[in-house]
Amino acid sequence: MTFNSHAAREENAMEELQLILRQEATIYGNQFDYLSYSDDDLPQNERVSDGWRRKICEWLFEVVDHFRFDREVVSIALFYLDRVVSIQTKELGHTMNRREYQLVAVTSLYIAIKLHGEVQLESFDMPRRKLKIDVFVELSRGLFTVNTLEEKEMEILKMLNWHVNPTSSAKIIASLLHFFPEKWSGSSNVSSKASARASIYELARYLTELSVCVSSIALNCKASEVAYASILCAIDALKDEIYIPDKLQMEFENKVTAATRLTPNTVKDVRASLQDLCPSMFSGDDNNVSTLSRSTAIKEISPTQENESDHGKISPVCVMNQCGNQAISRKRVRK
């Protein structure tokens, strides 16, 4: 890569990031932390908790992995979900029950895949692949009908004011890393098949996948903050495999600050939260951090301890069945 082409990429990245930051401050601003809202009118077993949101997140990842879509679509679906629940909680003054929350989650995934996830991972040259709405009815085991999902889809789109293209942390990571050179001199244990920058990107993206399932991060931090914090965490975790001269890292950080006004200090709390998600990554216990597979990212997080049903891995069917069983129980009570 020539100096001029690299400079051009940096300039394009700066313009792109400035647009993203303007959107973050306006149409895609932070959500309201609806999980902290107290609603005494809703029974405890019907309330949406951090643990329940995390189960839904696991379900979304499992569906996306099963149908081999890019995992970035989960971040977008969760953005729709959190924003809709935030708006409704603010406007109505009460929280959603678990069944309604599940309906919004399923519909949000349907919308996200329709708009952002219809390309198979193996090759962009392959035919575009779509999931019909009937698939989501089947995934819900009949809990929701086609009409119910279609009505909720229109409701969600209107509540979002048709702003359905949020920029994910993964895309911001790619833009920020343009401020790193393609190559630099110095020792490195990273395979020659992958550049050091690519290794940083993969690990940083892995961390963003962990972060979307943590409500304290997802509902209180901007995507740009999570992206930059993830890069800094990845650099720290890979320090034994990739040598980055202090001068080069300082230059990178200064360029990020110039483009976004973000500094290592402004994202220190986000960075600490990310490190808490996978402490072994930063303690030196992982022998080869750069080869971590993102396919198991969600499994790194232990569910919040609320009751016995909140422990362990929850499959899509388990979540659906649990919600369905609650609905059946309520019907029996009414009788």
Tab-separated table of C-alpha atoms in Angstrom:
chain	number	residue	atom	x	y	z
A	1	MET	CA	0.000	0.000	0.000
A	2	THR	CA	1.364	3.417	-0.926
A	3	PHE	CA	1.455	6.337	1.479
A	4	ASN	CA	-1.155	8.220	-0.558
A	5	SER	CA	-3.632	5.326	-0.587
A	6	HIS	CA	-3.224	4.781	3.151
A	7	ALA	CA	-3.746	8.498	3.789
A	8	ALA	CA	-6.873	8.388	1.632
A	9	ARG	CA	-8.243	5.472	3.655
A	10	GLU	CA	-7.598	7.363	6.877
A	11	GLU	CA	-9.410	10.387	5.514
A	12	ASN	CA	-12.383	8.265	4.431
A	13	ALA	CA	-12.449	6.558	7.837
A	14	MET	CA	-12.468	9.931	9.585
A	15	GLU	CA	-15.431	11.151	7.507
A	16	GLU	CA	-17.296	7.895	8.105
A	17	LEU	CA	-16.691	8.023	11.849
A	18	GLN	CA	-17.840	11.614	12.118
A	19	LEU	CA	-21.108	10.657	10.418
A	20	ILE	CA	-21.526	7.698	12.772
A	21	LEU	CA	-20.952	9.904	15.815
A	22	ARG	CA	-23.553	12.429	14.619
A	23	GLN	CA	-26.067	9.610	14.223
A	24	GLU	CA	-25.193	8.220	17.662
A	25	ALA	CA	-25.902	11.611	19.180
A	26	THR	CA	-29.255	11.940	17.427
A	27	ILE	CA	-31.319	9.203	15.776
A	28	TYR	CA	-29.410	6.266	17.267
A	29	GLY	CA	-28.793	7.660	20.743
A	30	ASN	CA	-28.432	5.590	23.912
A	31	GLN	CA	-31.375	3.558	25.155
A	32	PHE	CA	-33.262	4.046	28.390
A	33	ASP	CA	-32.176	1.430	30.935
A	34	TYR	CA	-35.568	-0.229	31.148
A	35	LEU	CA	-34.236	-3.078	33.296
A	36	SER	CA	-33.698	-0.630	36.155
A	37	TYR	CA	-37.343	0.475	36.003
A	38	SER	CA	-39.391	-0.890	38.888
A	39	ASP	CA	-42.885	-2.156	38.067
A	40	ASP	CA	-44.609	-3.592	41.114
A	41	ASP	CA	-47.788	-4.379	39.141
A	42	LEU	CA	-46.065	-7.129	37.166
A	43	PRO	CA	-45.580	-10.535	38.842
A	44	GLN	CA	-41.958	-11.426	39.493
A	45	ASN	CA	-42.004	-14.462	37.191
A	46	GLU	CA	-43.226	-12.314	34.276
A	47	ARG	CA	-40.716	-9.497	34.640
A	48	VAL	CA	-37.888	-9.066	32.147
A	49	SER	CA	-34.588	-9.249	33.993
A	50	ASP	CA	-30.956	-9.054	32.975
A	51	GLY	CA	-30.856	-12.849	32.999
A	52	TRP	CA	-33.926	-13.113	30.758
A	53	ARG	CA	-32.506	-10.598	28.287
A	54	ARG	CA	-29.316	-12.652	28.227
A	55	LYS	CA	-31.250	-15.828	27.423
A	56	ILE	CA	-32.922	-14.029	24.527
A	57	CYS	CA	-29.490	-12.921	23.351
A	58	GLU	CA	-28.259	-16.511	23.395
A	59	TRP	CA	-31.307	-17.566	21.418
A	60	LEU	CA	-30.637	-14.912	18.770
A	61	PHE	CA	-27.040	-16.065	18.358
A	62	GLU	CA	-28.087	-19.701	18.071
A	63	VAL	CA	-30.647	-18.926	15.358
A	64	VAL	CA	-28.162	-16.808	13.386
A	65	ASP	CA	-25.469	-19.471	13.720
A	66	HIS	CA	-27.867	-22.221	12.683
A	67	PHE	CA	-28.803	-20.433	9.480
A	68	ARG	CA	-25.204	-19.298	8.913
A	69	PHE	CA	-25.785	-15.553	8.866
A	70	ASP	CA	-23.216	-13.007	9.979
A	71	ARG	CA	-23.400	-12.596	13.759
A	72	GLU	CA	-23.452	-8.827	13.356
A	73	VAL	CA	-27.177	-9.138	12.667
A	74	VAL	CA	-27.692	-10.032	16.342
A	75	SER	CA	-26.335	-6.632	17.407
A	76	ILE	CA	-28.811	-4.945	15.089
A	77	ALA	CA	-31.743	-7.069	16.300
A	78	LEU	CA	-30.871	-6.285	19.918
A	79	PHE	CA	-30.694	-2.589	19.083
A	80	TYR	CA	-34.270	-2.778	17.756
A	81	LEU	CA	-35.396	-4.758	20.801
A	82	ASP	CA	-33.804	-2.479	23.392
A	83	ARG	CA	-34.960	0.688	21.677
A	84	VAL	CA	-38.577	-0.460	21.334
A	85	VAL	CA	-38.749	-1.637	24.947
A	86	SER	CA	-37.126	1.620	26.100
A	87	ILE	CA	-39.645	3.733	24.184
A	88	GLN	CA	-42.636	1.724	25.391
A	89	THR	CA	-41.465	1.731	29.010
A	90	LYS	CA	-41.024	5.507	28.929
A	91	GLU	CA	-44.318	6.233	27.191
A	92	LEU	CA	-46.546	3.807	29.094
A	93	GLY	CA	-44.793	3.926	32.438
A	94	HIS	CA	-44.653	0.153	32.858
A	95	THR	CA	-42.435	-2.664	31.654
A	96	MET	CA	-43.161	-5.467	29.203
A	97	ASN	CA	-43.900	-8.957	30.392
A	98	ARG	CA	-41.713	-11.794	29.172
A	99	ARG	CA	-44.065	-13.022	26.470
A	100	GLU	CA	-44.382	-9.592	24.861
A	101	TYR	CA	-40.639	-9.109	25.168
A	102	GLN	CA	-40.141	-12.405	23.378
A	103	LEU	CA	-42.465	-11.326	20.593
A	104	VAL	CA	-40.497	-8.105	20.074
A	105	ALA	CA	-37.228	-10.077	20.091
A	106	VAL	CA	-38.384	-12.600	17.485
A	107	THR	CA	-39.793	-9.867	15.261
A	108	SER	CA	-36.651	-7.746	15.656
A	109	LEU	CA	-34.536	-10.654	14.470
A	110	TYR	CA	-36.872	-11.157	11.513
A	111	ILE	CA	-36.484	-7.489	10.526
A	112	ALA	CA	-32.713	-7.476	11.081
A	113	ILE	CA	-32.178	-10.585	8.940
A	114	LYS	CA	-34.484	-9.239	6.238
A	115	LEU	CA	-32.569	-5.950	6.035
A	116	HIS	CA	-29.010	-6.892	6.997
A	117	GLY	CA	-28.480	-10.619	7.094
A	118	GLU	CA	-29.522	-12.160	3.819
A	119	VAL	CA	-26.035	-13.029	2.558
A	120	GLN	CA	-24.448	-16.383	3.362
A	121	LEU	CA	-21.042	-16.224	5.009
A	122	GLU	CA	-19.261	-18.632	2.669
A	123	SER	CA	-19.328	-16.436	-0.404
A	124	PHE	CA	-20.818	-13.113	-1.384
A	125	ASP	CA	-21.180	-14.524	-4.899
A	126	MET	CA	-23.788	-17.041	-3.781
A	127	PRO	CA	-27.513	-16.305	-4.208
A	128	ARG	CA	-29.077	-14.131	-1.521
A	129	ARG	CA	-30.764	-16.236	1.098
A	130	LYS	CA	-33.956	-15.181	2.842
A	131	LEU	CA	-35.880	-16.562	5.776
A	132	LYS	CA	-39.626	-16.487	5.321
A	133	ILE	CA	-41.733	-15.346	8.221
A	134	ASP	CA	-43.098	-18.900	8.543
A	135	VAL	CA	-39.643	-19.957	9.772
A	136	PHE	CA	-39.987	-17.640	12.754
A	137	VAL	CA	-43.432	-19.014	13.494
A	138	GLU	CA	-41.893	-22.473	13.532
A	139	LEU	CA	-39.023	-21.288	15.730
A	140	SER	CA	-41.572	-20.001	18.233
A	141	ARG	CA	-43.253	-23.423	18.263
A	142	GLY	CA	-46.570	-21.796	17.405
A	143	LEU	CA	-46.376	-19.264	20.227
A	144	PHE	CA	-46.757	-16.494	17.635
A	145	THR	CA	-48.670	-16.541	14.342
A	146	VAL	CA	-47.765	-14.960	11.008
A	147	ASN	CA	-50.347	-12.227	11.558
A	148	THR	CA	-48.995	-11.483	15.022
A	149	LEU	CA	-45.434	-11.151	13.725
A	150	GLU	CA	-46.478	-9.001	10.759
A	151	GLU	CA	-48.481	-6.661	12.980
A	152	LYS	CA	-45.575	-6.390	15.429
A	153	GLU	CA	-43.178	-5.731	12.543
A	154	MET	CA	-45.123	-2.641	11.465
A	155	GLU	CA	-45.449	-1.513	15.069
A	156	ILE	CA	-41.685	-1.800	15.612
A	157	LEU	CA	-40.833	0.044	12.385
A	158	LYS	CA	-43.129	2.911	13.350
A	159	MET	CA	-41.721	3.088	16.876
A	160	LEU	CA	-38.215	3.210	15.409
A	161	ASN	CA	-39.410	5.929	13.041
A	162	TRP	CA	-37.999	3.713	10.279
A	163	HIS	CA	-34.448	4.294	11.529
A	164	VAL	CA	-33.305	0.717	10.974
A	165	ASN	CA	-29.632	1.080	10.011
A	166	PRO	CA	-27.649	1.492	13.234
A	167	THR	CA	-23.907	1.117	12.893
A	168	SER	CA	-22.617	-1.856	14.852
A	169	SER	CA	-19.479	-1.807	16.966
A	170	ALA	CA	-17.909	-4.304	14.537
A	171	LYS	CA	-18.174	-1.845	11.645
A	172	ILE	CA	-16.758	0.962	13.780
A	173	ILE	CA	-13.811	-1.263	14.707
A	174	ALA	CA	-13.029	-1.722	11.024
A	175	SER	CA	-13.055	2.050	10.498
A	176	LEU	CA	-10.922	2.786	13.550
A	177	LEU	CA	-8.287	0.259	12.522
A	178	HIS	CA	-7.634	2.218	9.335
A	179	PHE	CA	-5.601	4.491	11.614
A	180	PHE	CA	-3.172	1.599	12.113
A	181	PRO	CA	-0.661	0.950	9.311
A	182	GLU	CA	-0.986	-2.302	7.375
A	183	LYS	CA	2.414	-3.472	8.616
A	184	TRP	CA	5.089	-2.247	10.947
A	185	SER	CA	8.532	-3.393	11.911
A	186	GLY	CA	8.960	-5.352	15.106
A	187	SER	CA	8.715	-8.897	16.430
A	188	SER	CA	5.423	-10.744	16.136
A	189	ASN	CA	4.293	-14.304	16.774
A	190	VAL	CA	1.186	-13.925	14.634
A	191	SER	CA	1.011	-16.214	11.607
A	192	SER	CA	2.099	-14.636	8.347
A	193	LYS	CA	-1.270	-15.614	6.877
A	194	ALA	CA	-2.995	-12.973	8.952
A	195	SER	CA	-1.769	-9.467	9.579
A	196	ALA	CA	-1.473	-8.140	13.086
A	197	ARG	CA	-4.231	-5.683	12.347
A	198	ALA	CA	-6.546	-8.529	11.295
A	199	SER	CA	-5.837	-10.343	14.566
A	200	ILE	CA	-6.702	-7.229	16.552
A	201	TYR	CA	-9.913	-6.867	14.556
A	202	GLU	CA	-11.012	-10.466	15.152
A	203	LEU	CA	-10.420	-10.321	18.894
A	204	ALA	CA	-12.023	-6.890	19.250
A	205	ARG	CA	-15.080	-8.106	17.357
A	206	TYR	CA	-15.218	-11.157	19.632
A	207	LEU	CA	-15.444	-8.796	22.601
A	208	THR	CA	-18.274	-6.805	21.033
A	209	GLU	CA	-20.224	-10.042	20.627
A	210	LEU	CA	-19.826	-10.676	24.319
A	211	SER	CA	-20.836	-7.118	25.166
A	212	VAL	CA	-24.232	-7.084	23.419
A	213	CYS	CA	-25.568	-9.642	25.906
A	214	VAL	CA	-24.589	-7.523	28.908
A	215	SER	CA	-27.318	-5.002	29.588
A	216	SER	CA	-25.105	-2.649	31.605
A	217	ILE	CA	-22.975	-2.164	28.481
A	218	ALA	CA	-25.656	-2.416	25.790
A	219	LEU	CA	-28.063	0.045	27.432
A	220	ASN	CA	-25.546	2.586	28.697
A	221	CYS	CA	-22.665	2.693	26.214
A	222	LYS	CA	-22.446	3.942	22.647
A	223	ALA	CA	-21.331	1.587	19.895
A	224	SER	CA	-18.298	3.789	19.241
A	225	GLU	CA	-17.229	3.554	22.884
A	226	VAL	CA	-17.570	-0.225	22.899
A	227	ALA	CA	-15.655	-0.459	19.615
A	228	TYR	CA	-12.695	1.609	20.793
A	229	ALA	CA	-12.590	-0.082	24.198
A	230	SER	CA	-12.634	-3.480	22.448
A	231	ILE	CA	-9.648	-2.514	20.295
A	232	LEU	CA	-7.653	-1.383	23.321
A	233	CYS	CA	-8.569	-4.600	25.144
A	234	ALA	CA	-7.545	-6.683	22.123
A	235	ILE	CA	-4.177	-4.917	21.918
A	236	ASP	CA	-3.642	-5.602	25.610
A	237	ALA	CA	-4.651	-9.273	25.318
A	238	LEU	CA	-2.376	-9.809	22.293
A	239	LYS	CA	0.652	-8.032	23.706
A	240	ASP	CA	2.608	-11.303	24.012
A	241	GLU	CA	1.892	-12.169	20.379
A	242	ILE	CA	2.018	-8.795	18.664
A	243	TYR	CA	4.650	-6.176	19.341
A	244	ILE	CA	3.337	-2.643	18.884
A	245	PRO	CA	5.886	0.110	19.536
A	246	ASP	CA	4.712	2.703	22.067
A	247	LYS	CA	5.180	5.457	19.514
A	248	LEU	CA	2.930	3.690	17.001
A	249	GLN	CA	0.199	3.030	19.555
A	250	MET	CA	0.332	6.637	20.722
A	251	GLU	CA	0.006	7.776	17.106
A	252	PHE	CA	-3.006	5.495	16.657
A	253	GLU	CA	-4.662	6.786	19.824
A	254	ASN	CA	-4.079	10.414	18.813
A	255	LYS	CA	-5.662	9.818	15.406
A	256	VAL	CA	-8.689	8.158	17.016
A	257	THR	CA	-9.054	11.127	19.368
A	258	ALA	CA	-8.829	13.567	16.460
A	259	ALA	CA	-11.556	11.690	14.571
A	260	THR	CA	-13.913	10.806	17.436
A	261	ARG	CA	-12.848	12.724	20.584
A	262	LEU	CA	-12.577	9.353	22.286
A	263	THR	CA	-9.543	8.726	24.469
A	264	PRO	CA	-8.349	5.696	26.436
A	265	ASN	CA	-9.523	7.538	29.545
A	266	THR	CA	-13.067	8.189	28.291
A	267	VAL	CA	-13.593	4.472	27.617
A	268	LYS	CA	-11.782	3.139	30.682
A	269	ASP	CA	-15.004	1.988	32.377
A	270	VAL	CA	-16.198	0.185	29.248
A	271	ARG	CA	-12.762	-1.372	28.912
A	272	ALA	CA	-12.891	-2.629	32.500
A	273	SER	CA	-16.349	-4.126	31.893
A	274	LEU	CA	-15.106	-5.939	28.786
A	275	GLN	CA	-12.118	-7.336	30.655
A	276	ASP	CA	-14.451	-8.656	33.356
A	277	LEU	CA	-16.358	-10.674	30.730
A	278	CYS	CA	-13.351	-12.850	29.918
A	279	PRO	CA	-10.658	-12.357	32.579
A	280	SER	CA	-8.543	-15.322	31.457
A	281	MET	CA	-7.917	-13.518	28.182
A	282	PHE	CA	-6.053	-10.779	30.017
A	283	SER	CA	-4.422	-12.841	32.759
A	284	GLY	CA	-2.178	-14.797	30.401
A	285	ASP	CA	-4.057	-18.083	30.978
A	286	ASP	CA	-5.045	-18.353	27.297
A	287	ASN	CA	-2.023	-19.701	25.446
A	288	ASN	CA	-3.017	-18.376	22.042
A	289	VAL	CA	-5.551	-15.594	22.335
A	290	SER	CA	-5.508	-14.743	18.637
A	291	THR	CA	-7.036	-18.109	17.686
A	292	LEU	CA	-10.136	-17.772	19.895
A	293	SER	CA	-13.263	-18.730	17.991
A	294	ARG	CA	-16.111	-16.244	17.959
A	295	SER	CA	-18.518	-19.137	17.476
A	296	THR	CA	-18.439	-19.691	21.236
A	297	ALA	CA	-18.446	-16.039	22.270
A	298	ILE	CA	-21.817	-16.118	23.959
A	299	LYS	CA	-20.834	-19.083	26.118
A	300	GLU	CA	-18.141	-17.033	27.846
A	301	ILE	CA	-20.803	-15.179	29.857
A	302	SER	CA	-22.332	-16.765	32.929
A	303	PRO	CA	-26.030	-15.945	33.273
A	304	THR	CA	-27.100	-13.729	36.133
A	305	GLN	CA	-27.977	-15.809	39.179
A	306	GLU	CA	-31.664	-15.244	39.759
A	307	ASN	CA	-33.040	-18.745	40.072
A	308	GLU	CA	-32.193	-22.254	38.964
A	309	SER	CA	-33.744	-21.824	35.529
A	310	ASP	CA	-31.346	-18.978	34.778
A	311	HIS	CA	-28.240	-21.193	34.966
A	312	GLY	CA	-26.471	-22.927	32.146
A	313	LYS	CA	-26.906	-22.829	28.400
A	314	ILE	CA	-30.398	-22.109	27.151
A	315	SER	CA	-31.386	-23.278	23.673
A	316	PRO	CA	-33.916	-21.496	21.442
A	317	VAL	CA	-36.456	-24.240	22.061
A	318	CYS	CA	-35.951	-24.052	25.839
A	319	VAL	CA	-36.611	-20.320	25.891
A	320	MET	CA	-39.657	-20.685	23.671
A	321	ASN	CA	-41.008	-23.573	25.702
A	322	GLN	CA	-40.512	-21.727	28.972
A	323	CYS	CA	-42.412	-18.722	27.654
A	324	GLY	CA	-45.093	-20.975	26.180
A	325	ASN	CA	-45.518	-22.882	29.438
A	326	GLN	CA	-46.053	-19.604	31.290
A	327	ALA	CA	-48.768	-18.641	28.790
A	328	ILE	CA	-50.486	-22.027	29.231
A	329	SER	CA	-50.353	-21.670	33.013
A	330	ARG	CA	-52.028	-18.265	32.837
A	331	LYS	CA	-54.810	-19.713	30.637
A	332	ARG	CA	-55.448	-22.468	33.173
A	333	VAL	CA	-55.641	-19.941	35.989
A	334	ARG	CA	-58.247	-17.925	34.065
A	335	LYS	CA	-60.371	-21.065	33.671
